[in-house]
Amino acid sequence: MISPKIEGFLWEQEETFLTPADKLAVIIDSHNIDHAKLLLSHMTFSRVPVVTVDNCFVGTIGLNEINQYQMDNELSDQELNQDISLICKRDVATLKGDYELADVLRKLIDEPFLPVLGEKDEFQGIITRKSILKAVNSLFHNFDIVEKKK
Amino acid sequence: MISPKIEGFLWEQEETFLTPADKLAVIIDSHNIDHAKLLLSHMTFSRVPVVTVDNCFVGTIGLNEINQYQMDNELSDQELNQDISLICKRDVATLKGDYELADVLRKLIDEPFLPVLGEKDEFQGIITRKSILKAVNSLFHNFDIVEKKK
């Protein structure tokens, strides 16, 4: 259990820590793997969400999967003309729109970012370790801590 | 300023959030780029520290730099037989052994992990966003917050 006061402060920062889908680089599942490789190699991060053309969440794709696939099958960049959906990672932790903060904090220990999905898996945005750390940093500079009441 | 009580709690977790060098995958700067590519493609993370054979910190290497270098120069994997030091990222934020926690929290907003270095740049270990979030999570479950005294 996280105290209501901590939750309250963090919720006030939701606008900062939830990055909406329209401000994110995403990749369409039917695009080619070489497209994803080019995009990811020129970004500062190395994994992005994969969605359908109708904005349904499919999974995530990282340079790890792409390079592994290419090396294991001895493919040139020109031969990476297959759908990203073939190799993208599907067993990723996600959040529903009505997520709880304790859940966010727990799941972010294992994942660098969490996709937030609507009722029908519509991709709404992501919450990253980076953005939560920003909110935590702000909390630490503005509050002190006391033992929890039992 | 972070309150002494928050700092105190976090310091108690140092053993958990500082991963010592001997428990980490690192890459030697004089090894070949293809070695780094193979290693990184089969890991779950995509960037690791680069050190000299004498354990001096040089920088970090990620799949982004390797793929970019390979694509820009149209090189096959066999042609990646050059030193990692040629392309590794050197302008990375680091911490000295006597680091302050406020510094750690601030720098981790921009970097997924921070190398901790000794007086002569000896590589001692890293602090990651993941490990700090673990400590924060524990703090949030054990304490409540109050307004800071002015």
Tab-separated table of C-alpha atoms in Angstrom:
chain	number	residue	atom	x	y	z
A	1	MET	CA	0.000	0.000	0.000
A	2	ILE	CA	1.218	3.459	-0.886
A	3	SER	CA	-0.102	6.281	1.295
A	4	PRO	CA	-2.891	8.454	-0.168
A	5	LYS	CA	-0.683	11.523	0.181
A	6	ILE	CA	2.126	10.039	-1.942
A	7	GLU	CA	-0.432	8.822	-4.487
A	8	GLY	CA	-2.069	12.241	-4.511
A	9	PHE	CA	1.195	14.010	-5.264
A	10	LEU	CA	2.100	11.546	-8.009
A	11	TRP	CA	-1.333	11.770	-9.649
A	12	GLU	CA	-0.878	15.533	-9.867
A	13	GLN	CA	2.160	14.788	-12.070
A	14	GLU	CA	0.282	12.410	-14.398
A	15	GLU	CA	0.390	14.932	-17.222
A	16	THR	CA	4.190	14.839	-17.022
A	17	PHE	CA	4.690	11.106	-16.585
A	18	LEU	CA	2.140	9.772	-19.088
A	19	THR	CA	3.368	10.464	-22.620
A	20	PRO	CA	0.360	10.383	-24.971
A	21	ALA	CA	0.439	8.248	-28.134
A	22	ASP	CA	0.434	11.276	-30.458
A	23	LYS	CA	3.775	12.459	-29.050
A	24	LEU	CA	5.534	9.111	-29.510
A	25	ALA	CA	7.463	7.339	-32.232
A	26	VAL	CA	5.617	4.078	-32.868
A	27	ILE	CA	6.015	1.442	-35.567
A	28	ILE	CA	3.199	-0.153	-37.566
A	29	ASP	CA	3.163	-3.968	-37.349
A	30	SER	CA	2.862	-4.431	-41.130
A	31	HIS	CA	5.865	-2.243	-41.946
A	32	ASN	CA	9.155	-3.887	-42.864
A	33	ILE	CA	11.822	-4.865	-40.355
A	34	ASP	CA	14.466	-2.811	-42.209
A	35	HIS	CA	12.368	0.306	-41.616
A	36	ALA	CA	12.321	-0.391	-37.879
A	37	LYS	CA	16.060	-1.054	-37.891
A	38	LEU	CA	16.837	2.250	-39.589
A	39	LEU	CA	14.547	4.181	-37.251
A	40	LEU	CA	15.774	2.552	-34.035
A	41	SER	CA	19.460	2.831	-34.942
A	42	HIS	CA	19.121	6.602	-35.249
A	43	MET	CA	17.219	7.157	-32.031
A	44	THR	CA	18.611	7.587	-28.551
A	45	PHE	CA	16.354	4.834	-27.224
A	46	SER	CA	16.342	1.300	-28.522
A	47	ARG	CA	12.791	-0.012	-28.129
A	48	VAL	CA	9.435	1.387	-29.311
A	49	PRO	CA	5.783	0.282	-29.255
A	50	VAL	CA	4.302	-1.591	-32.246
A	51	VAL	CA	0.673	-0.898	-33.195
A	52	THR	CA	-1.728	-1.862	-36.007
A	53	VAL	CA	-2.842	0.757	-38.557
A	54	ASP	CA	-5.979	1.097	-36.409
A	55	ASN	CA	-3.839	1.958	-33.349
A	56	CYS	CA	-4.310	-1.378	-31.568
A	57	PHE	CA	-1.329	-2.330	-29.415
A	58	VAL	CA	0.641	-5.348	-30.690
A	59	GLY	CA	3.895	-5.351	-28.683
A	60	THR	CA	7.302	-3.682	-28.735
A	61	ILE	CA	10.302	-3.932	-31.025
A	62	GLY	CA	13.944	-3.395	-30.073
A	63	LEU	CA	17.288	-3.561	-31.833
A	64	ASN	CA	18.017	-6.768	-29.890
A	65	GLU	CA	15.275	-8.741	-31.677
A	66	ILE	CA	16.115	-7.250	-35.071
A	67	ASN	CA	19.864	-7.950	-34.841
A	68	GLN	CA	19.271	-11.446	-33.464
A	69	TYR	CA	16.838	-12.281	-36.265
A	70	GLN	CA	19.214	-10.904	-38.875
A	71	MET	CA	22.253	-12.746	-37.507
A	72	ASP	CA	20.465	-16.041	-36.841
A	73	ASN	CA	19.121	-16.108	-40.407
A	74	GLU	CA	22.176	-14.504	-42.024
A	75	LEU	CA	20.100	-11.830	-43.755
A	76	SER	CA	21.318	-8.651	-45.447
A	77	ASP	CA	19.504	-5.383	-44.685
A	78	GLN	CA	17.779	-5.754	-48.079
A	79	GLU	CA	16.393	-9.101	-46.981
A	80	LEU	CA	14.696	-7.563	-43.935
A	81	ASN	CA	11.614	-6.892	-46.070
A	82	GLN	CA	9.235	-8.793	-43.808
A	83	ASP	CA	6.547	-7.607	-41.410
A	84	ILE	CA	7.678	-6.371	-38.015
A	85	SER	CA	4.827	-8.408	-36.504
A	86	LEU	CA	6.907	-11.517	-37.310
A	87	ILE	CA	9.511	-10.766	-34.647
A	88	CYS	CA	8.116	-8.144	-32.273
A	89	LYS	CA	7.941	-8.925	-28.557
A	90	ARG	CA	4.342	-9.615	-27.512
A	91	ASP	CA	4.615	-10.736	-23.896
A	92	VAL	CA	5.163	-7.260	-22.476
A	93	ALA	CA	3.702	-5.826	-19.272
A	94	THR	CA	1.005	-3.224	-19.999
A	95	LEU	CA	-1.410	-1.016	-18.058
A	96	LYS	CA	-5.119	-0.451	-18.535
A	97	GLY	CA	-6.408	3.137	-18.605
A	98	ASP	CA	-7.557	2.886	-14.970
A	99	TYR	CA	-4.116	1.819	-13.722
A	100	GLU	CA	-3.029	2.099	-10.104
A	101	LEU	CA	0.233	3.794	-9.155
A	102	ALA	CA	1.487	0.911	-7.004
A	103	ASP	CA	1.150	-1.262	-10.120
A	104	VAL	CA	3.047	1.236	-12.246
A	105	LEU	CA	5.942	1.400	-9.783
A	106	ARG	CA	6.124	-2.368	-9.409
A	107	LYS	CA	5.984	-3.125	-13.131
A	108	LEU	CA	8.539	-0.438	-14.020
A	109	ILE	CA	11.151	-2.348	-12.033
A	110	ASP	CA	11.180	-4.947	-14.808
A	111	GLU	CA	10.318	-2.833	-17.856
A	112	PRO	CA	11.841	0.467	-19.017
A	113	PHE	CA	8.402	1.606	-20.163
A	114	LEU	CA	4.770	0.497	-19.854
A	115	PRO	CA	2.226	0.883	-22.683
A	116	VAL	CA	-1.160	2.171	-21.467
A	117	LEU	CA	-4.101	0.558	-23.270
A	118	GLY	CA	-7.826	1.300	-23.548
A	119	GLU	CA	-10.690	-1.189	-23.164
A	120	LYS	CA	-10.145	-2.610	-26.654
A	121	ASP	CA	-6.330	-2.479	-26.510
A	122	GLU	CA	-6.235	0.963	-28.168
A	123	PHE	CA	-2.751	2.321	-27.626
A	124	GLN	CA	-3.038	5.451	-25.457
A	125	GLY	CA	0.563	6.208	-24.494
A	126	ILE	CA	3.418	5.075	-22.293
A	127	ILE	CA	4.775	5.615	-18.792
A	128	THR	CA	8.565	5.367	-18.602
A	129	ARG	CA	11.052	4.872	-15.773
A	130	LYS	CA	12.488	8.228	-16.773
A	131	SER	CA	9.183	10.078	-16.406
A	132	ILE	CA	8.357	8.456	-13.052
A	133	LEU	CA	11.828	9.311	-11.762
A	134	LYS	CA	11.156	12.946	-12.673
A	135	ALA	CA	8.010	12.906	-10.533
A	136	VAL	CA	9.830	11.120	-7.681
A	137	ASN	CA	12.636	13.659	-7.837
A	138	SER	CA	10.145	16.476	-7.513
A	139	LEU	CA	8.468	14.727	-4.564
A	140	PHE	CA	11.818	14.212	-2.807
A	141	HIS	CA	12.648	17.916	-3.146
A	142	ASN	CA	9.299	19.059	-1.767
A	143	PHE	CA	8.495	16.631	1.038
A	144	ASP	CA	9.977	14.861	4.009
A	145	ILE	CA	9.067	11.321	5.095
A	146	VAL	CA	7.571	9.994	8.322
A	147	GLU	CA	6.923	6.471	9.586
A	148	LYS	CA	3.601	5.161	8.316
A	149	LYS	CA	0.756	4.968	10.833
A	150	LYS	CA	-0.126	1.321	11.465
B	1	MET	CA	17.835	19.656	-1.174
B	2	ILE	CA	16.577	16.223	-0.234
B	3	SER	CA	15.702	15.735	3.438
B	4	PRO	CA	18.231	13.832	5.580
B	5	LYS	CA	15.584	11.227	6.409
B	6	ILE	CA	14.942	10.388	2.730
B	7	GLU	CA	18.693	10.319	2.079
B	8	GLY	CA	19.204	8.117	5.117
B	9	PHE	CA	16.673	5.575	3.923
B	10	LEU	CA	18.107	5.516	0.400
B	11	TRP	CA	21.697	5.125	1.642
B	12	GLU	CA	20.599	2.059	3.578
B	13	GLN	CA	19.650	0.565	0.187
B	14	GLU	CA	23.011	1.336	-1.441
B	15	GLU	CA	23.992	-2.306	-1.464
B	16	THR	CA	20.921	-2.993	-3.612
B	17	PHE	CA	21.114	-0.034	-5.972
B	18	LEU	CA	24.875	0.024	-6.676
B	19	THR	CA	25.778	-2.955	-8.848
B	20	PRO	CA	29.523	-3.645	-8.420
B	21	ALA	CA	31.760	-4.004	-11.484
B	22	ASP	CA	32.416	-7.710	-10.875
B	23	LYS	CA	28.721	-8.506	-11.306
B	24	LEU	CA	28.367	-6.672	-14.623
B	25	ALA	CA	28.825	-7.445	-18.294
B	26	VAL	CA	31.391	-4.954	-19.582
B	27	ILE	CA	33.235	-4.737	-22.888
B	28	ILE	CA	36.976	-4.109	-23.318
B	29	ASP	CA	37.756	-1.112	-25.538
B	30	SER	CA	40.286	-3.019	-27.679
B	31	HIS	CA	37.890	-5.857	-28.496
B	32	ASN	CA	36.223	-5.961	-31.891
B	33	ILE	CA	32.917	-4.295	-32.688
B	34	ASP	CA	31.433	-7.579	-33.947
B	35	HIS	CA	32.027	-9.086	-30.496
B	36	ALA	CA	30.072	-6.238	-28.893
B	37	LYS	CA	27.295	-6.626	-31.467
B	38	LEU	CA	26.885	-10.320	-30.795
B	39	LEU	CA	26.915	-9.808	-27.034
B	40	LEU	CA	24.470	-6.889	-27.002
B	41	SER	CA	22.037	-8.508	-29.440
B	42	HIS	CA	21.607	-11.455	-27.105
B	43	MET	CA	21.127	-9.440	-23.922
B	44	THR	CA	17.928	-7.956	-22.595
B	45	PHE	CA	19.563	-4.540	-22.260
B	46	SER	CA	21.126	-2.667	-25.133
B	47	ARG	CA	23.998	-0.637	-23.680
B	48	VAL	CA	26.978	-1.633	-21.527
B	49	PRO	CA	30.067	0.073	-20.067
B	50	VAL	CA	33.378	-0.002	-21.978
B	51	VAL	CA	36.612	-0.269	-19.976
B	52	THR	CA	40.335	-0.728	-20.699
B	53	VAL	CA	42.069	-4.018	-19.824
B	54	ASP	CA	43.217	-2.203	-16.659
B	55	ASN	CA	39.582	-1.487	-15.704
B	56	CYS	CA	39.708	2.239	-16.533
B	57	PHE	CA	36.336	3.592	-17.670
B	58	VAL	CA	36.224	4.624	-21.346
B	59	GLY	CA	32.526	5.115	-22.151
B	60	THR	CA	29.486	3.044	-23.118
B	61	ILE	CA	28.505	1.112	-26.225
B	62	GLY	CA	24.991	0.463	-27.491
B	63	LEU	CA	23.425	-1.279	-30.455
B	64	ASN	CA	22.486	2.169	-31.794
B	65	GLU	CA	26.115	3.197	-32.414
B	66	ILE	CA	27.068	-0.213	-33.792
B	67	ASN	CA	24.154	-0.403	-36.258
B	68	GLN	CA	24.620	3.219	-37.327
B	69	TYR	CA	28.327	2.677	-37.951
B	70	GLN	CA	27.661	-0.511	-39.874
B	71	MET	CA	24.900	1.023	-42.017
B	72	ASP	CA	26.694	4.314	-42.672
B	73	ASN	CA	29.813	2.473	-43.847
B	74	GLU	CA	27.971	-0.436	-45.507
B	75	LEU	CA	29.974	-3.023	-43.594
B	76	SER	CA	29.256	-6.746	-43.250
B	77	ASP	CA	29.497	-8.332	-39.781
B	78	GLN	CA	32.879	-9.756	-40.845
B	79	GLU	CA	34.120	-6.239	-41.521
B	80	LEU	CA	33.358	-5.126	-37.948
B	81	ASN	CA	36.835	-6.231	-36.895
B	82	GLN	CA	37.824	-2.858	-35.469
B	83	ASP	CA	38.282	-1.656	-31.902
B	84	ILE	CA	35.156	-0.747	-29.959
B	85	SER	CA	36.989	2.370	-28.768
B	86	LEU	CA	36.539	3.742	-32.315
B	87	ILE	CA	32.794	4.208	-31.927
B	88	CYS	CA	31.922	4.023	-28.217
B	89	LYS	CA	30.096	6.931	-26.610
B	90	ARG	CA	32.470	8.930	-24.400
B	91	ASP	CA	30.424	11.938	-23.315
B	92	VAL	CA	28.367	10.089	-20.722
B	93	ALA	CA	27.364	11.310	-17.270
B	94	THR	CA	29.288	9.531	-14.499
B	95	LEU	CA	29.547	9.623	-10.709
B	96	LYS	CA	32.592	9.750	-8.474
B	97	GLY	CA	32.831	7.313	-5.567
B	98	ASP	CA	31.708	10.007	-3.085
B	99	TYR	CA	28.518	10.783	-5.067
B	100	GLU	CA	25.512	12.538	-3.562
B	101	LEU	CA	22.039	11.080	-3.883
B	102	ALA	CA	20.484	14.291	-5.235
B	103	ASP	CA	23.019	14.087	-8.073
B	104	VAL	CA	22.190	10.456	-8.765
B	105	LEU	CA	18.470	11.192	-9.005
B	106	ARG	CA	18.979	14.218	-11.238
B	107	LYS	CA	21.414	12.522	-13.619
B	108	LEU	CA	19.297	9.357	-13.911
B	109	ILE	CA	16.547	11.423	-15.519
B	110	ASP	CA	18.713	11.665	-18.634
B	111	GLU	CA	20.648	8.394	-18.479
B	112	PRO	CA	19.363	4.835	-17.959
B	113	PHE	CA	22.456	4.060	-15.867
B	114	LEU	CA	25.382	5.930	-14.306
B	115	PRO	CA	28.917	4.498	-14.111
B	116	VAL	CA	30.581	5.055	-10.716
B	117	LEU	CA	34.305	5.843	-10.976
B	118	GLY	CA	37.219	5.992	-8.537
B	119	GLU	CA	39.819	8.773	-8.232
B	120	LYS	CA	41.737	7.552	-11.287
B	121	ASP	CA	38.637	6.647	-13.316
B	122	GLU	CA	38.708	3.024	-12.147
B	123	PHE	CA	35.339	1.520	-13.020
B	124	GLN	CA	33.598	0.552	-9.761
B	125	GLY	CA	30.039	-0.247	-10.850
B	126	ILE	CA	26.788	1.297	-12.023
B	127	ILE	CA	23.589	2.731	-10.596
B	128	THR	CA	20.567	2.143	-12.824
B	129	ARG	CA	17.103	3.697	-13.041
B	130	LYS	CA	15.782	0.213	-12.346
B	131	SER	CA	17.736	-0.181	-9.097
B	132	ILE	CA	16.834	3.288	-7.819
B	133	LEU	CA	13.159	2.638	-8.596
B	134	LYS	CA	13.375	-0.494	-6.472
B	135	ALA	CA	14.629	1.586	-3.525
B	136	VAL	CA	11.958	4.254	-4.144
B	137	ASN	CA	9.264	1.594	-4.284
B	138	SER	CA	10.395	0.251	-0.935
B	139	LEU	CA	10.409	3.784	0.530
B	140	PHE	CA	6.883	4.461	-0.759
B	141	HIS	CA	5.591	1.279	0.856
B	142	ASN	CA	7.153	2.040	4.236
B	143	PHE	CA	6.714	5.786	4.722
B	144	ASP	CA	4.251	8.599	4.361
B	145	ILE	CA	5.157	12.137	3.305
B	146	VAL	CA	4.771	15.474	5.074
B	147	GLU	CA	5.382	19.046	3.968
B	148	LYS	CA	9.009	20.027	4.400
B	149	LYS	CA	9.844	22.371	7.269
B	150	LYS	CA	11.029	25.711	5.850
